[in-house]
XYZ file of C-alpha atoms in Angstrom:
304
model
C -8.512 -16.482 14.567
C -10.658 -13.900 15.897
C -14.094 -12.516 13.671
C -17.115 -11.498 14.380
C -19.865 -13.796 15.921
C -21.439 -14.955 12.860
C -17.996 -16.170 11.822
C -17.448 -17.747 14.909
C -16.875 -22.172 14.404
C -16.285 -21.795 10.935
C -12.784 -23.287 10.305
C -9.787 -23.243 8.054
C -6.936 -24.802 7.113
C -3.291 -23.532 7.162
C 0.464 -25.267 6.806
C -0.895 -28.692 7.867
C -3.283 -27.243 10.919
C -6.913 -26.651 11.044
C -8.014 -23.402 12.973
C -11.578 -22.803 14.619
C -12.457 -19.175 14.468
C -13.627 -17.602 17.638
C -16.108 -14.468 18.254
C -13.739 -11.576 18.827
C -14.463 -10.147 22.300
C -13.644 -7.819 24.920
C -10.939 -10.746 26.263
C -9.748 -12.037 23.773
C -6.568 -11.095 23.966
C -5.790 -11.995 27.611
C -2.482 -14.282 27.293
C -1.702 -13.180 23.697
C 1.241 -11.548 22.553
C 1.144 -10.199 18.827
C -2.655 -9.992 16.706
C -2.547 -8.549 13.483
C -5.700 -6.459 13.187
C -7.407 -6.302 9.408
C -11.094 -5.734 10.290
C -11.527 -2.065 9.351
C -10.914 0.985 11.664
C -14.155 0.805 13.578
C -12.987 -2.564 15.277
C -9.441 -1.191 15.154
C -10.341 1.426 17.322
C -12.564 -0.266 19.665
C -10.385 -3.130 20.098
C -7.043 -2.596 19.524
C -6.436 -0.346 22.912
C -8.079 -3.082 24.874
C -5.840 -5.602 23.153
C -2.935 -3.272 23.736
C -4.443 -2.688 27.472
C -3.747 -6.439 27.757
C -0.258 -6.670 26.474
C -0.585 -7.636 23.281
C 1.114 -5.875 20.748
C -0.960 -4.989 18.013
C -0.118 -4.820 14.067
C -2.855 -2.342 12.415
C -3.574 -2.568 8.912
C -6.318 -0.142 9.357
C -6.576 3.405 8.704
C -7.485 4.241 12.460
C -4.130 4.653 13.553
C -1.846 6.022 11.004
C -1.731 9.497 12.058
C -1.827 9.175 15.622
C 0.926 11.046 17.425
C 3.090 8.071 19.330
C 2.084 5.328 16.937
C 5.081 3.915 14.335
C 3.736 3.746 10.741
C 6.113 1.390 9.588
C 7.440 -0.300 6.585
C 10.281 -2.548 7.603
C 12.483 -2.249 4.638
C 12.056 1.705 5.310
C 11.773 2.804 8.423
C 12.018 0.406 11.087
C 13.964 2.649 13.537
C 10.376 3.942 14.122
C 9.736 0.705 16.356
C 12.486 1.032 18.506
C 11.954 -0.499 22.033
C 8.833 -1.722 21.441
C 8.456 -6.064 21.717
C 6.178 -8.379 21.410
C 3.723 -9.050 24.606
C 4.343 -5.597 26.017
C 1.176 -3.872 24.180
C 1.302 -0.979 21.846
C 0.270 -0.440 18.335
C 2.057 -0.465 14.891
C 0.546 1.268 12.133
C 0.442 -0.257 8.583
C 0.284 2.342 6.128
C -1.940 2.635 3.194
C -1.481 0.656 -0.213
C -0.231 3.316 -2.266
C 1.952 4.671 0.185
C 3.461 1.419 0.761
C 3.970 0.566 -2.654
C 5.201 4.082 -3.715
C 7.742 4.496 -0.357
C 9.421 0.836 -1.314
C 10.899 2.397 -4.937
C 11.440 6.006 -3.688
C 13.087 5.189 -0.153
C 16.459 4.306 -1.881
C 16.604 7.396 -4.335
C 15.057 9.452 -1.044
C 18.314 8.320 0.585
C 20.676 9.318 -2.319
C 19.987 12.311 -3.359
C 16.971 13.738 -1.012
C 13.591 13.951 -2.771
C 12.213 17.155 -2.789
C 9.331 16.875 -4.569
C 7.088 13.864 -5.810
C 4.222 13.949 -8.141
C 2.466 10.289 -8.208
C -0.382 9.270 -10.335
C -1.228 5.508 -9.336
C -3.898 3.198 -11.301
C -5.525 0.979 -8.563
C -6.582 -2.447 -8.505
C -9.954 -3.907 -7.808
C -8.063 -5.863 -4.781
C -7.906 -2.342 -2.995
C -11.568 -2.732 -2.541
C -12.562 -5.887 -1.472
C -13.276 -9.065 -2.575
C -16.412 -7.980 -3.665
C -14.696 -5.243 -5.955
C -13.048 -8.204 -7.702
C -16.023 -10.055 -8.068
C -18.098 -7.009 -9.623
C -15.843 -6.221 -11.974
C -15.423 -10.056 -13.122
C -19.309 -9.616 -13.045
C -19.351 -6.239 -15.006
C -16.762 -7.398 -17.843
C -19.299 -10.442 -18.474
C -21.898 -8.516 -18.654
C -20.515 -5.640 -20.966
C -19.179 -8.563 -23.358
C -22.521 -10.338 -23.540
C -24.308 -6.603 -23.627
C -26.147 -7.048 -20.810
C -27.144 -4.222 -18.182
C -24.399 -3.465 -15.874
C -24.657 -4.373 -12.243
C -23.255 -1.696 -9.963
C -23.272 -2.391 -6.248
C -19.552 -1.444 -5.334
C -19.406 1.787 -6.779
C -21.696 4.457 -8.866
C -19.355 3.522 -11.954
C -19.055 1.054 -14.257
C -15.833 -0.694 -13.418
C -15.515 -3.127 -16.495
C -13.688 -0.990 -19.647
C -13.402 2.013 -17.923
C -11.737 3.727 -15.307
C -12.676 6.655 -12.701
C -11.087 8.754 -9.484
C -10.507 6.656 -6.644
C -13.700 6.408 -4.745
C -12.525 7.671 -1.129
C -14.318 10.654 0.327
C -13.284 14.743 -0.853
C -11.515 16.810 1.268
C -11.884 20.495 1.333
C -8.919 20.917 -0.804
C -10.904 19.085 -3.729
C -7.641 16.184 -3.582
C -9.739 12.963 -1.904
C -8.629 11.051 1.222
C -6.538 8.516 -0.999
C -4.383 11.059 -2.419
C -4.132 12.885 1.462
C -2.439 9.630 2.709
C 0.204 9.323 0.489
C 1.044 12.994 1.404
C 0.943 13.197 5.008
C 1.748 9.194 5.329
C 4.953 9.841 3.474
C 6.035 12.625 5.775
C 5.585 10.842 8.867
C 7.296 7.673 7.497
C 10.559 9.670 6.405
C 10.257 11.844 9.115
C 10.535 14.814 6.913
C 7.703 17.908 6.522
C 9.533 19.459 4.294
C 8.923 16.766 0.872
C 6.351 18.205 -1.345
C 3.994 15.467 -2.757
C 1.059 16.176 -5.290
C -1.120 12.946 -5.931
C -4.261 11.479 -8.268
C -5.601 8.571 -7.406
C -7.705 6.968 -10.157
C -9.787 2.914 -9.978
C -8.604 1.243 -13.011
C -10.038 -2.039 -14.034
C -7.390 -4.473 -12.873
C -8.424 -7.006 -10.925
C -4.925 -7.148 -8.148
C -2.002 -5.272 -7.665
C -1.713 -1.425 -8.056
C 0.584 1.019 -10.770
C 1.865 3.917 -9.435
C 3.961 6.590 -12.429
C 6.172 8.272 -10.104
C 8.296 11.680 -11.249
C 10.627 12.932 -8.791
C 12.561 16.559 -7.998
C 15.823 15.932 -6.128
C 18.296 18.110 -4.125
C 21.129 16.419 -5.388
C 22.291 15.021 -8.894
C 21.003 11.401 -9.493
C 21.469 9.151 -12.662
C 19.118 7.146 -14.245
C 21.945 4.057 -13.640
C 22.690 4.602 -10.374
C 19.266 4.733 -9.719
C 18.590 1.698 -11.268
C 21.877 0.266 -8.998
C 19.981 1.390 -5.563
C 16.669 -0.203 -6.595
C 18.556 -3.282 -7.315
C 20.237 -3.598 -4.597
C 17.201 -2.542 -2.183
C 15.573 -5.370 -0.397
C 11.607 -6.016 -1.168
C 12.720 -4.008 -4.905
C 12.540 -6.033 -8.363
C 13.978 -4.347 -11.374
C 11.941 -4.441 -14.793
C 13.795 -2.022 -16.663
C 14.175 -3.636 -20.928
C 13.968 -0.576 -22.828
C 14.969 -2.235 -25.219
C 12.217 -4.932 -25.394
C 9.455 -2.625 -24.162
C 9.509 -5.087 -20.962
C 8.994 -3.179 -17.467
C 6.373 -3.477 -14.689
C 2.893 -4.518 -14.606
C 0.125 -5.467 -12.730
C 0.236 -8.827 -13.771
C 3.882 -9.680 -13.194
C 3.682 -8.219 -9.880
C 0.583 -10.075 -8.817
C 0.874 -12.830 -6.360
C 4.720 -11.663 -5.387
C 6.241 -10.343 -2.648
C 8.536 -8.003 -3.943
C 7.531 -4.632 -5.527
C 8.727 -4.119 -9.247
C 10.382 -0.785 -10.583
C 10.896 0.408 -14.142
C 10.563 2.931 -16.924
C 13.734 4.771 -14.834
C 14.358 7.515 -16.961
C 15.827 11.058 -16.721
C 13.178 13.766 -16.903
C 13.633 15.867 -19.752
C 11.827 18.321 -18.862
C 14.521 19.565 -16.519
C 18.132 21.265 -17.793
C 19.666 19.542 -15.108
C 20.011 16.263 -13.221
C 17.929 16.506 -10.353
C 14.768 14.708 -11.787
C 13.646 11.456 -12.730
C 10.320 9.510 -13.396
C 9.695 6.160 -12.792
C 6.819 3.514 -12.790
C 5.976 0.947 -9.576
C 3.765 -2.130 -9.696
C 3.476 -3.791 -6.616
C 0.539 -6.351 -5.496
C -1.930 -4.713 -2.796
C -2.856 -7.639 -1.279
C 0.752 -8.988 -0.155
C 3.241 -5.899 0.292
C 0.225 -3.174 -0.115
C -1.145 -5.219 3.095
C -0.741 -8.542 4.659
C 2.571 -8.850 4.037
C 4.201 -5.771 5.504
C 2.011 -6.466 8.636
C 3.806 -9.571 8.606
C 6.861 -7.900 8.371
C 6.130 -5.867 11.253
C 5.085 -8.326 13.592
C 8.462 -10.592 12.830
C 10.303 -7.410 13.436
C 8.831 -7.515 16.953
C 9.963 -10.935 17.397
C-alpha cells in the first residue's frame, strides 16, 4: 500500500492481514508486477510511467490516461480485446474509464451489439460518491443543517447540495457541454472503437449520497424490441434486470448501492419514433464498485 508520506505507517486491515502503508516513491515499484493507481492524475502521470518503466503493469483509474493514443480503456465485460498481449510484470498502462461511461457502456454494450447504436442521448443524476468522501460527508452535513434551519456549509461546491440539485461541477469546454459530459462522448468511441456513434450528454449532481442514474434513449440501425432487449441485458454478465412495470419496481440508487452488478430498467420502446429503431432505458449502477474499484479489479485479474 503505497500513499503519500504523511500516510506512510498508518495501517489497515484486510481478509485476515494487516498492511503497513509505505511513502510512494520513485522505486517503489522495483520487483512489483500489477499496482492499481487511484491517487488522481497528477500522481498518475508522474508515477505511473516510472512504474511502467519498471515492469509493472499499471491499472489507472485516473483521468490522465484515457485518451492517450496506445493506452486500452477497458471495461472487461466490454471490450477486453483492447488488452491483447499485454501481462502482468511486463509494464504498460490500462486505462479505467470514467463513472458514467462505465456505468452507461455496461447496459448499452449488448443492444450496441444487436442492432448498432447510432445515436445516444444520456442524462445521468450523479451521486455524492463521485466526489469524494468529503462530498458525502457535506451533504450528510448540509441535509442536517437545512432540517434544523441552520446556515448551510459549502466547502465542496458553490451549491447547496442537500434538497437540491445542479450541473455536474467539472470544468466548461468551449462547446458550453462540461468535461463530464466530453468523456462519455469521446470515452465511448474509443471503447467501441467506433467514431461514427453520435452521443449528446447532461451531466447534473443530484443529492444521493452513492451510486449514479443514468436515463438513456437510444437511435439504432437495426430493428430492436423492447423484449429482446430486455433478453440481452439479462443474459449480459455484470447486467441486473429491474424491469416490474407492473409494480412500478425498476432501478435505483439505493438498490444498486453496495453491488457489483449494474441494474437496467424502464426498457421501453420510444414513441416518439414510427418505427422500431429506438428505445429508452434507465441505468443505476454504484460508482464506487463498477463506476471504479471494481472494474480496475477486473482489469488487473484479466492480466493475470
Amino acid at each position: 500500500m503505497l500513499a503519500s508520506a504523511r500516510s506512510a505507517g498508518r495501517t489497515y486491515d484486510f481478509d485476515g492481514n494487516t498492511y503497513t502503508v509505505q511513502e510512494l516513491k520513485e522505486d517503489s515499484f522495483n520487483g512489483l508486477d500489477i499496482a492499481l493507481f487511484s491517487a488522481g492524475g497528477s500522481i498518475s502521470k508522474k508515477y505511473a510511467p516510472i512504474a511502467s518503466d519498471a515492469g509493472c503493469t499499471v491499472v489507472d483509474n485516473s483521468s490522465a490516461f484515457r485518451m492517450t493514443e496506445g493506452v486500452p480503456l477497458v471495461i472487461p465485460e466490454v471490450n477486453p480485446e483492447a488488452m491483447a498481449g499485454m501481462k502482468y510484470g511486463k509494464g504498460g498502462i490500462v486505462a479505467n474509464p470514467n463513472c458514467s461511461t462505465i456505468i452507461a457502456l455496461m447496459a448499452v454494450t449488448p443492444l450496441h451489439r444487436e442492432a448498432n447504436v447510432k445515436r445516444m442521448v444520456v442524462s445521468t443524476y450523479q451521486a455524492a460518491s463521485g466526489a469524494g468522501q468529503a462530498a458525502m460527508e457535506e451533504l450528510e452535513l448540509q441535509t442536517r443543517e437545512a432540517l434544523e434551519g441552520e446556515p448551510i456549509t459549502m466547502n465542496i461546491f458553490p451549491f447547496q447540495y442537500a434538497f437540491n440539485l445542479f450541473s455536474h461541477n467539472a470544468p466548461m469546454t468551449d462547446t458550453l457541454y462540461n468535461e463530464e459530459e466530453m468523456k462519455m462522448v469521446k470515452e465511448t468511441a474509443k471503447i467501441w472503437n467506433n467514431k461514427d456513434v453520435r452521443i449528446t450528454a447532461t451531466c447534473i449532481r443530484v443529492p444521493v449520497m452513492r451510486a449514479h442514474a443514468e436515463s438513456i434513449n437510444l437511435e439504432f440501425e437495426k430493428d430492436i424490441t423492447a423484449d429482446k432487449a430486455l433478453e440481452l441485458l439479462a443474459a449480459f454478465p455484470g447486467v441486473t434486470v429491474v424491469n416490474n412495470p407492473k409494480e412500478n419496481v425498476f432501478p435505483t440508487p439505493l438498490s444498486a448501492s453496495n453491488k457489483d452488478n449494474v441494474e437496467v430498467g424502464r426498457v421501453r420502446k420510444d414513441i416518439s419514433r414510427d418505427d422500431n429503431k429506438g428505445l429508452d432505458l434507465f441505468v443505476c449502477g454504484d460508482q464506487v464498485k463498477k463506476g471504479a474499484a471494481l472494474n480496475a479489479v477486473q482489469v488487473a485479474e484479466l492480466l493475470l
